[in-house]
């Protein structure tokens, strides 16, 4: 049609042809800017007298399937709404039903509040049923099942509610192999539900079911739908990363290869549209770094993913990034940092309207952890403050820049005492099965004075706490050392006026490198949640 138009002039079908050609050039061949230009040309033509017959189709296809490959998803919202009005006025009910289905997927992927997306879904379903467009109705019912799952209305983590059942729908799909587009969207929704619920094994299987449908488009190359591709590669990458960490060696290698393919897809397209794909590519980059034992790179990428997601309004991606980062820090024994990130994840999920996910997170061991019997908060009683990320990154950079050991130790102790608000700090280094004092830091008028290899004879410290941290690799915090705890009988605490005490391990890949002890003899509750979380990050970098 495009070639005929170029040879013989524009007809009423030319606008529609240009937009579809732009969709194909962009999504199938990666020439997004040229696809964008063809799409704009097609939409512009519909404004000319006599060429407006397919205006609605041109507008909605451009807004849904052309524009998002190079511009923010929300950029096409107003045009898509205009298209729906145009098609309603012209009586194009079949195409309108499909358009409303695509709008629903776009709003979900944009991170719009789930209650609002659900209302749109119910309206789209009513229209599809009224016009007897059964394929669209089935699609919308599956989308609503995913929303209900996340909101906790249906069964969390599964596409099961009063109107939809996974097993029955999968049986229907098996009997209708030609319905590839609907099947692809279904498996992607199941993938999303399972990954957010952290059922990665079933999520990975859903991704494998969806993969053959990527090649089912009428073009014979790759499915041109932007949203479905985006969601598929992003959530499949998360599932593959999780499986690569836990599966047996042979399966783990397959999942790594799958992860790398998804990451390559996201990275390549993120260069064309960083608004939509930048945060997602950054998060998967963090997962790749995590698998490759590059913890500092992973930390930077998690923060980049969180920043980008927040900047472009993808609240659900921000939530997932916080949760993945929390899992990463917990895996490395950085309990306070992990708990802080989990709280941020819970907050983001709540703001998205994913109440089912919020309830799942509230059962997470790190958010429930208490040691009420001893009165010692080993994780934290509550993390109501967020980590000062700028300070954390600045401190981590400062530590990472030191290559000579004594300078590194001085930098660590200066940062630890200054950022924590401690009066005194001790660094113990592991020497075989023993711990030896490596440095002492004290707050003085001019700042922090650090002494390397101090004289040990006159020094005292709570030996039971240091030994406990070295043995368990877990942080101990005493908000007020004068109150009863499992360490109250330590001679140091009995005879000293120590008020606040914090002791944290330096650990690299489960190997104890050392222990940092910080104390303040002037005030209780000195070591806040954000200070502890920041120090755990710095301690981790120092150990590496």
mmCIF file of C-alpha atoms in Angstrom, residues 182-509:
data_model
loop_
_atom_site.group_PDB
_atom_site.id
_atom_site.type_symbol
_atom_site.label_atom_id
_atom_site.label_comp_id
_atom_site.label_asym_id
_atom_site.label_seq_id
_atom_site.Cartn_x
_atom_site.Cartn_y
_atom_site.Cartn_z
ATOM 1 C CA UNK A 182 -4.113 -13.450 23.006
ATOM 2 C CA UNK A 183 -2.045 -16.393 24.232
ATOM 3 C CA UNK A 184 1.076 -14.258 24.325
ATOM 4 C CA UNK A 185 -0.651 -11.570 26.380
ATOM 5 C CA UNK A 186 -2.016 -14.189 28.773
ATOM 6 C CA UNK A 187 1.364 -15.830 29.421
ATOM 7 C CA UNK A 188 2.959 -12.409 29.952
ATOM 8 C CA UNK A 189 0.304 -11.542 32.551
ATOM 9 C CA UNK A 190 0.878 -14.846 34.313
ATOM 10 C CA UNK A 191 4.620 -14.118 34.217
ATOM 11 C CA UNK A 192 4.050 -10.688 35.818
ATOM 12 C CA UNK A 193 1.806 -12.095 38.545
ATOM 13 C CA UNK A 194 4.274 -14.830 39.482
ATOM 14 C CA UNK A 195 7.389 -12.646 39.431
ATOM 15 C CA UNK A 196 5.841 -9.947 41.625
ATOM 16 C CA UNK A 197 4.729 -12.712 44.002
ATOM 17 C CA UNK A 198 8.322 -14.041 43.800
ATOM 18 C CA UNK A 199 7.258 -17.427 42.466
ATOM 19 C CA UNK A 200 10.123 -17.333 40.001
ATOM 20 C CA UNK A 201 10.013 -20.968 38.892
ATOM 21 C CA UNK A 202 6.442 -20.731 37.586
ATOM 22 C CA UNK A 203 7.209 -17.269 36.234
ATOM 23 C CA UNK A 204 10.125 -18.649 34.230
ATOM 24 C CA UNK A 205 7.881 -21.383 32.843
ATOM 25 C CA UNK A 206 5.282 -18.777 31.807
ATOM 26 C CA UNK A 207 8.051 -16.882 30.006
ATOM 27 C CA UNK A 208 9.005 -20.054 28.122
ATOM 28 C CA UNK A 209 5.371 -20.505 27.071
ATOM 29 C CA UNK A 210 5.222 -16.900 25.826
ATOM 30 C CA UNK A 211 8.497 -16.969 23.898
ATOM 31 C CA UNK A 212 7.272 -18.756 20.713
ATOM 32 C CA UNK A 213 4.487 -16.162 20.319
ATOM 33 C CA UNK A 214 7.049 -13.381 19.903
ATOM 34 C CA UNK A 215 7.372 -14.645 16.332
ATOM 35 C CA UNK A 216 3.685 -14.834 15.557
ATOM 36 C CA UNK A 217 3.060 -11.401 14.055
ATOM 37 C CA UNK A 218 1.558 -11.076 10.574
ATOM 38 C CA UNK A 219 4.929 -9.682 9.469
ATOM 39 C CA UNK A 220 6.493 -13.078 10.109
ATOM 40 C CA UNK A 221 9.291 -11.503 12.122
ATOM 41 C CA UNK A 222 8.688 -10.307 15.667
ATOM 42 C CA UNK A 223 5.521 -9.242 17.446
ATOM 43 C CA UNK A 224 5.202 -5.485 16.965
ATOM 44 C CA UNK A 225 3.332 -4.712 20.181
ATOM 45 C CA UNK A 226 5.376 -2.419 22.367
ATOM 46 C CA UNK A 227 3.867 -3.041 25.790
ATOM 47 C CA UNK A 228 3.737 -6.826 25.515
ATOM 48 C CA UNK A 229 7.384 -6.965 24.385
ATOM 49 C CA UNK A 230 8.497 -4.615 27.128
ATOM 50 C CA UNK A 231 6.719 -6.490 29.907
ATOM 51 C CA UNK A 232 7.806 -9.879 28.578
ATOM 52 C CA UNK A 233 11.534 -9.142 28.404
ATOM 53 C CA UNK A 234 11.636 -7.249 31.708
ATOM 54 C CA UNK A 235 9.798 -9.793 33.851
ATOM 55 C CA UNK A 236 11.335 -12.787 32.076
ATOM 56 C CA UNK A 237 14.775 -11.336 32.857
ATOM 57 C CA UNK A 238 13.870 -11.051 36.545
ATOM 58 C CA UNK A 239 12.654 -14.654 36.578
ATOM 59 C CA UNK A 240 15.794 -15.903 34.803
ATOM 60 C CA UNK A 241 18.078 -13.999 37.193
ATOM 61 C CA UNK A 242 16.376 -15.538 40.224
ATOM 62 C CA UNK A 243 16.481 -19.031 38.742
ATOM 63 C CA UNK A 244 20.142 -18.651 37.761
ATOM 64 C CA UNK A 245 20.972 -18.011 41.417
ATOM 65 C CA UNK A 246 19.133 -21.038 42.759
ATOM 66 C CA UNK A 247 18.942 -23.695 40.031
ATOM 67 C CA UNK A 248 21.369 -26.617 39.531
ATOM 68 C CA UNK A 249 24.448 -25.838 37.444
ATOM 69 C CA UNK A 250 23.185 -26.926 34.018
ATOM 70 C CA UNK A 251 19.808 -25.214 34.420
ATOM 71 C CA UNK A 252 21.499 -22.174 35.936
ATOM 72 C CA UNK A 253 23.626 -21.790 32.811
ATOM 73 C CA UNK A 254 20.524 -21.896 30.597
ATOM 74 C CA UNK A 255 18.879 -19.239 32.731
ATOM 75 C CA UNK A 256 21.984 -17.059 32.532
ATOM 76 C CA UNK A 257 21.872 -17.272 28.745
ATOM 77 C CA UNK A 258 18.191 -16.381 28.821
ATOM 78 C CA UNK A 259 18.905 -13.453 31.160
ATOM 79 C CA UNK A 260 21.599 -12.155 28.821
ATOM 80 C CA UNK A 261 19.219 -12.296 25.829
ATOM 81 C CA UNK A 262 16.546 -10.324 27.655
ATOM 82 C CA UNK A 263 19.118 -7.855 28.942
ATOM 83 C CA UNK A 264 20.470 -7.315 25.425
ATOM 84 C CA UNK A 265 16.944 -6.604 24.149
ATOM 85 C CA UNK A 266 16.248 -4.069 26.902
ATOM 86 C CA UNK A 267 19.663 -2.403 26.652
ATOM 87 C CA UNK A 268 19.503 -1.976 22.890
ATOM 88 C CA UNK A 269 16.090 -0.346 22.997
ATOM 89 C CA UNK A 270 16.890 1.741 26.056
ATOM 90 C CA UNK A 271 19.227 3.788 23.883
ATOM 91 C CA UNK A 272 16.259 4.744 21.677
ATOM 92 C CA UNK A 273 13.859 5.354 24.551
ATOM 93 C CA UNK A 274 15.522 5.789 27.952
ATOM 94 C CA UNK A 275 12.274 7.131 29.404
ATOM 95 C CA UNK A 276 10.492 3.773 29.140
ATOM 96 C CA UNK A 277 13.359 1.303 29.158
ATOM 97 C CA UNK A 278 16.178 2.996 31.074
ATOM 98 C CA UNK A 279 14.968 2.056 34.556
ATOM 99 C CA UNK A 280 14.168 -1.488 33.489
ATOM 100 C CA UNK A 281 17.519 -2.005 31.749
ATOM 101 C CA UNK A 282 19.350 -0.588 34.786
ATOM 102 C CA UNK A 283 17.574 -3.014 37.123
ATOM 103 C CA UNK A 284 18.434 -6.008 34.955
ATOM 104 C CA UNK A 285 22.002 -4.715 34.716
ATOM 105 C CA UNK A 286 22.098 -4.834 38.523
ATOM 106 C CA UNK A 287 20.894 -8.443 38.451
ATOM 107 C CA UNK A 288 23.597 -9.361 35.934
ATOM 108 C CA UNK A 289 26.271 -7.703 38.099
ATOM 109 C CA UNK A 290 24.922 -9.516 41.134
ATOM 110 C CA UNK A 291 25.237 -12.865 39.370
ATOM 111 C CA UNK A 292 28.746 -12.028 38.207
ATOM 112 C CA UNK A 293 29.859 -11.159 41.768
ATOM 113 C CA UNK A 294 30.324 -7.456 41.055
ATOM 114 C CA UNK A 295 28.595 -6.067 44.162
ATOM 115 C CA UNK A 296 29.638 -2.443 43.770
ATOM 116 C CA UNK A 297 28.377 -2.341 40.175
ATOM 117 C CA UNK A 298 25.139 -3.952 41.334
ATOM 118 C CA UNK A 299 24.666 -1.295 44.022
ATOM 119 C CA UNK A 300 25.127 1.530 41.549
ATOM 120 C CA UNK A 301 22.736 -0.054 39.058
ATOM 121 C CA UNK A 302 20.037 -0.645 41.687
ATOM 122 C CA UNK A 303 20.239 3.028 42.664
ATOM 123 C CA UNK A 304 20.167 4.071 39.010
ATOM 124 C CA UNK A 305 17.084 1.927 38.384
ATOM 125 C CA UNK A 306 15.316 3.422 41.405
ATOM 126 C CA UNK A 307 16.214 6.975 40.372
ATOM 127 C CA UNK A 308 15.135 6.499 36.756
ATOM 128 C CA UNK A 309 11.879 4.782 37.695
ATOM 129 C CA UNK A 310 10.989 7.590 40.093
ATOM 130 C CA UNK A 311 11.952 10.260 37.559
ATOM 131 C CA UNK A 312 9.680 8.824 34.863
ATOM 132 C CA UNK A 313 6.783 7.793 37.087
ATOM 133 C CA UNK A 314 7.070 3.997 36.942
ATOM 134 C CA UNK A 315 6.099 3.360 40.564
ATOM 135 C CA UNK A 316 5.869 -0.410 40.038
ATOM 136 C CA UNK A 317 9.416 -0.612 38.651
ATOM 137 C CA UNK A 318 10.655 1.494 41.566
ATOM 138 C CA UNK A 319 8.972 -0.935 43.970
ATOM 139 C CA UNK A 320 10.485 -3.979 42.260
ATOM 140 C CA UNK A 321 13.932 -2.350 42.215
ATOM 141 C CA UNK A 322 13.741 -1.644 45.952
ATOM 142 C CA UNK A 323 12.673 -5.229 46.631
ATOM 143 C CA UNK A 324 15.426 -6.717 44.470
ATOM 144 C CA UNK A 325 17.996 -4.466 46.155
ATOM 145 C CA UNK A 326 16.707 -5.527 49.577
ATOM 146 C CA UNK A 327 17.177 -9.171 48.623
ATOM 147 C CA UNK A 328 20.690 -8.365 47.386
ATOM 148 C CA UNK A 329 21.678 -6.628 50.637
ATOM 149 C CA UNK A 330 20.112 -9.328 52.818
ATOM 150 C CA UNK A 331 22.065 -11.953 50.868
ATOM 151 C CA UNK A 332 25.257 -10.117 51.868
ATOM 152 C CA UNK A 333 24.284 -9.815 55.531
ATOM 153 C CA UNK A 334 23.478 -6.068 55.395
ATOM 154 C CA UNK A 335 20.323 -6.450 57.429
ATOM 155 C CA UNK A 336 19.496 -2.838 58.220
ATOM 156 C CA UNK A 337 20.004 -1.749 54.618
ATOM 157 C CA UNK A 338 17.832 -4.627 53.388
ATOM 158 C CA UNK A 339 15.078 -3.721 55.828
ATOM 159 C CA UNK A 340 15.156 -0.078 54.785
ATOM 160 C CA UNK A 341 14.834 -0.991 51.103
ATOM 161 C CA UNK A 342 11.977 -3.377 51.878
ATOM 162 C CA UNK A 343 10.094 -0.600 53.616
ATOM 163 C CA UNK A 344 10.573 1.618 50.588
ATOM 164 C CA UNK A 345 9.327 -1.218 48.366
ATOM 165 C CA UNK A 346 6.253 -1.634 50.544
ATOM 166 C CA UNK A 347 5.572 2.106 50.341
ATOM 167 C CA UNK A 348 5.814 2.079 46.536
ATOM 168 C CA UNK A 349 3.561 -0.964 46.195
ATOM 169 C CA UNK A 350 1.021 0.708 48.487
ATOM 170 C CA UNK A 351 1.062 3.885 46.397
ATOM 171 C CA UNK A 352 0.553 1.757 43.281
ATOM 172 C CA UNK A 353 -2.492 0.160 44.918
ATOM 173 C CA UNK A 354 -1.000 -3.359 45.100
ATOM 174 C CA UNK A 355 -2.475 -4.193 48.512
ATOM 175 C CA UNK A 356 -2.031 -7.935 47.978
ATOM 176 C CA UNK A 357 1.705 -7.421 47.526
ATOM 177 C CA UNK A 358 1.835 -5.104 50.544
ATOM 178 C CA UNK A 359 0.314 -7.854 52.695
ATOM 179 C CA UNK A 360 2.902 -10.315 51.395
ATOM 180 C CA UNK A 361 5.758 -7.949 52.248
ATOM 181 C CA UNK A 362 4.401 -7.371 55.733
ATOM 182 C CA UNK A 363 5.013 -11.080 56.376
ATOM 183 C CA UNK A 364 8.655 -10.821 55.273
ATOM 184 C CA UNK A 365 10.993 -12.006 58.058
ATOM 185 C CA UNK A 366 13.027 -8.798 57.929
ATOM 186 C CA UNK A 367 9.955 -6.657 58.509
ATOM 187 C CA UNK A 368 8.746 -8.879 61.331
ATOM 188 C CA UNK A 369 12.102 -9.483 62.958
ATOM 189 C CA UNK A 370 12.323 -8.628 66.641
ATOM 190 C CA UNK A 371 14.349 -9.946 69.510
ATOM 191 C CA UNK A 372 11.937 -9.064 72.291
ATOM 192 C CA UNK A 373 13.345 -11.643 74.669
ATOM 193 C CA UNK A 374 16.796 -10.044 74.871
ATOM 194 C CA UNK A 375 15.795 -6.440 74.292
ATOM 195 C CA UNK A 376 18.459 -6.203 71.575
ATOM 196 C CA UNK A 377 17.392 -4.975 68.160
ATOM 197 C CA UNK A 378 19.486 -7.080 65.825
ATOM 198 C CA UNK A 379 17.773 -5.875 62.698
ATOM 199 C CA UNK A 380 15.906 -2.648 63.595
ATOM 200 C CA UNK A 381 12.743 -1.937 65.548
ATOM 201 C CA UNK A 382 11.523 0.231 62.732
ATOM 202 C CA UNK A 383 13.120 1.869 59.752
ATOM 203 C CA UNK A 384 11.065 5.008 59.359
ATOM 204 C CA UNK A 385 13.844 6.971 57.775
ATOM 205 C CA UNK A 386 15.221 6.346 54.312
ATOM 206 C CA UNK A 387 18.920 5.969 53.709
ATOM 207 C CA UNK A 388 20.529 9.234 52.663
ATOM 208 C CA UNK A 389 21.572 7.835 49.284
ATOM 209 C CA UNK A 390 23.735 10.801 48.396
ATOM 210 C CA UNK A 391 25.683 10.401 51.622
ATOM 211 C CA UNK A 392 25.911 6.652 51.132
ATOM 212 C CA UNK A 393 27.312 6.969 47.631
ATOM 213 C CA UNK A 394 29.706 9.724 48.668
ATOM 214 C CA UNK A 395 30.989 7.644 51.571
ATOM 215 C CA UNK A 396 31.282 4.525 49.428
ATOM 216 C CA UNK A 397 33.208 6.422 46.771
ATOM 217 C CA UNK A 398 35.559 7.791 49.423
ATOM 218 C CA UNK A 399 36.293 4.305 50.762
ATOM 219 C CA UNK A 400 36.595 2.775 47.296
ATOM 220 C CA UNK A 401 39.189 5.356 46.237
ATOM 221 C CA UNK A 402 41.715 4.217 48.839
ATOM 222 C CA UNK A 403 44.153 1.521 47.720
ATOM 223 C CA UNK A 404 46.673 1.600 50.591
ATOM 224 C CA UNK A 405 45.513 -0.291 53.681
ATOM 225 C CA UNK A 406 46.329 2.228 56.418
ATOM 226 C CA UNK A 407 44.690 5.046 54.443
ATOM 227 C CA UNK A 408 41.653 2.844 53.860
ATOM 228 C CA UNK A 409 41.398 2.122 57.591
ATOM 229 C CA UNK A 410 41.668 5.817 58.459
ATOM 230 C CA UNK A 411 38.991 6.677 55.919
ATOM 231 C CA UNK A 412 36.673 3.919 57.175
ATOM 232 C CA UNK A 413 36.982 4.947 60.824
ATOM 233 C CA UNK A 414 36.620 8.662 60.079
ATOM 234 C CA UNK A 415 33.468 8.084 58.023
ATOM 235 C CA UNK A 416 32.025 5.618 60.544
ATOM 236 C CA UNK A 417 32.492 7.837 63.588
ATOM 237 C CA UNK A 418 31.471 11.052 61.823
ATOM 238 C CA UNK A 419 28.382 9.712 60.044
ATOM 239 C CA UNK A 420 27.156 7.652 62.989
ATOM 240 C CA UNK A 421 27.547 10.411 65.560
ATOM 241 C CA UNK A 422 29.799 8.165 67.675
ATOM 242 C CA UNK A 423 32.285 9.410 70.268
ATOM 243 C CA UNK A 424 34.620 6.419 69.904
ATOM 244 C CA UNK A 425 35.211 3.652 67.375
ATOM 245 C CA UNK A 426 37.305 0.488 67.318
ATOM 246 C CA UNK A 427 38.267 -1.640 64.338
ATOM 247 C CA UNK A 428 39.068 -5.315 64.881
ATOM 248 C CA UNK A 429 40.620 -7.349 62.071
ATOM 249 C CA UNK A 430 40.303 -11.130 61.753
ATOM 250 C CA UNK A 431 43.661 -12.882 62.003
ATOM 251 C CA UNK A 432 42.957 -16.567 61.664
ATOM 252 C CA UNK A 433 40.547 -17.431 64.465
ATOM 253 C CA UNK A 434 41.459 -14.328 66.489
ATOM 254 C CA UNK A 435 40.400 -10.699 66.378
ATOM 255 C CA UNK A 436 43.080 -8.049 66.792
ATOM 256 C CA UNK A 437 42.608 -4.316 67.307
ATOM 257 C CA UNK A 438 43.678 -2.497 64.187
ATOM 258 C CA UNK A 439 42.577 1.066 64.881
ATOM 259 C CA UNK A 440 40.917 3.378 67.396
ATOM 260 C CA UNK A 441 39.044 6.568 66.462
ATOM 261 C CA UNK A 442 37.917 9.316 68.834
ATOM 262 C CA UNK A 443 35.915 12.458 68.285
ATOM 263 C CA UNK A 444 38.038 15.511 69.123
ATOM 264 C CA UNK A 445 37.551 19.244 68.713
ATOM 265 C CA UNK A 446 39.194 19.278 65.283
ATOM 266 C CA UNK A 447 37.184 16.295 63.966
ATOM 267 C CA UNK A 448 38.055 12.585 64.223
ATOM 268 C CA UNK A 449 41.450 11.371 65.407
ATOM 269 C CA UNK A 450 42.395 7.889 64.157
ATOM 270 C CA UNK A 451 45.272 5.879 65.609
ATOM 271 C CA UNK A 452 46.496 2.831 63.681
ATOM 272 C CA UNK A 453 47.817 -0.130 65.755
ATOM 273 C CA UNK A 454 47.023 1.481 69.119
ATOM 274 C CA UNK A 455 48.470 0.232 72.396
ATOM 275 C CA UNK A 456 46.121 -2.495 73.558
ATOM 276 C CA UNK A 457 47.091 -2.730 77.239
ATOM 277 C CA UNK A 458 44.962 0.130 78.545
ATOM 278 C CA UNK A 459 42.022 -0.353 76.150
ATOM 279 C CA UNK A 460 38.660 -1.843 77.064
ATOM 280 C CA UNK A 461 35.591 -2.831 75.059
ATOM 281 C CA UNK A 462 32.514 -5.118 75.394
ATOM 282 C CA UNK A 463 34.163 -8.378 74.448
ATOM 283 C CA UNK A 464 30.943 -10.421 74.524
ATOM 284 C CA UNK A 465 29.322 -8.191 71.898
ATOM 285 C CA UNK A 466 32.353 -8.164 69.595
ATOM 286 C CA UNK A 467 32.612 -11.961 69.845
ATOM 287 C CA UNK A 468 28.881 -12.345 69.178
ATOM 288 C CA UNK A 469 29.044 -10.207 66.028
ATOM 289 C CA UNK A 470 32.156 -12.030 64.796
ATOM 290 C CA UNK A 471 30.482 -15.381 65.312
ATOM 291 C CA UNK A 472 27.012 -14.602 63.920
ATOM 292 C CA UNK A 473 28.010 -12.025 61.241
ATOM 293 C CA UNK A 474 25.016 -9.975 62.415
ATOM 294 C CA UNK A 475 24.813 -6.362 63.514
ATOM 295 C CA UNK A 476 24.026 -5.602 67.168
ATOM 296 C CA UNK A 477 22.532 -2.302 68.248
ATOM 297 C CA UNK A 478 21.948 -1.208 71.836
ATOM 298 C CA UNK A 479 19.880 1.960 71.901
ATOM 299 C CA UNK A 480 20.643 2.298 75.605
ATOM 300 C CA UNK A 481 23.391 0.065 76.980
ATOM 301 C CA UNK A 482 22.153 0.678 80.518
ATOM 302 C CA UNK A 483 18.927 -1.261 79.973
ATOM 303 C CA UNK A 484 18.746 -5.028 80.447
ATOM 304 C CA UNK A 485 19.916 -7.183 77.543
ATOM 305 C CA UNK A 486 21.687 -10.470 76.915
ATOM 306 C CA UNK A 487 24.962 -8.520 77.137
ATOM 307 C CA UNK A 488 24.210 -6.733 80.432
ATOM 308 C CA UNK A 489 26.644 -8.902 82.353
ATOM 309 C CA UNK A 490 29.594 -7.824 80.198
ATOM 310 C CA UNK A 491 32.092 -6.153 82.585
ATOM 311 C CA UNK A 492 32.564 -3.252 80.177
ATOM 312 C CA UNK A 493 28.868 -2.359 80.223
ATOM 313 C CA UNK A 494 28.623 -2.796 83.976
ATOM 314 C CA UNK A 495 31.412 -0.378 84.708
ATOM 315 C CA UNK A 496 31.079 2.189 81.920
ATOM 316 C CA UNK A 497 28.750 5.060 81.213
ATOM 317 C CA UNK A 498 28.229 3.889 77.611
ATOM 318 C CA UNK A 499 24.761 4.897 76.383
ATOM 319 C CA UNK A 500 24.494 3.935 72.675
ATOM 320 C CA UNK A 501 26.447 1.072 71.128
ATOM 321 C CA UNK A 502 26.632 -0.301 67.587
ATOM 322 C CA UNK A 503 28.724 -3.268 66.464
ATOM 323 C CA UNK A 504 28.723 -4.469 62.862
ATOM 324 C CA UNK A 505 30.685 -7.086 60.886
ATOM 325 C CA UNK A 506 32.905 -6.566 57.847
ATOM 326 C CA UNK A 507 32.024 -9.511 55.626
ATOM 327 C CA UNK A 508 33.050 -10.460 52.101
ATOM 328 C CA UNK A 509 31.227 -13.442 50.565
#
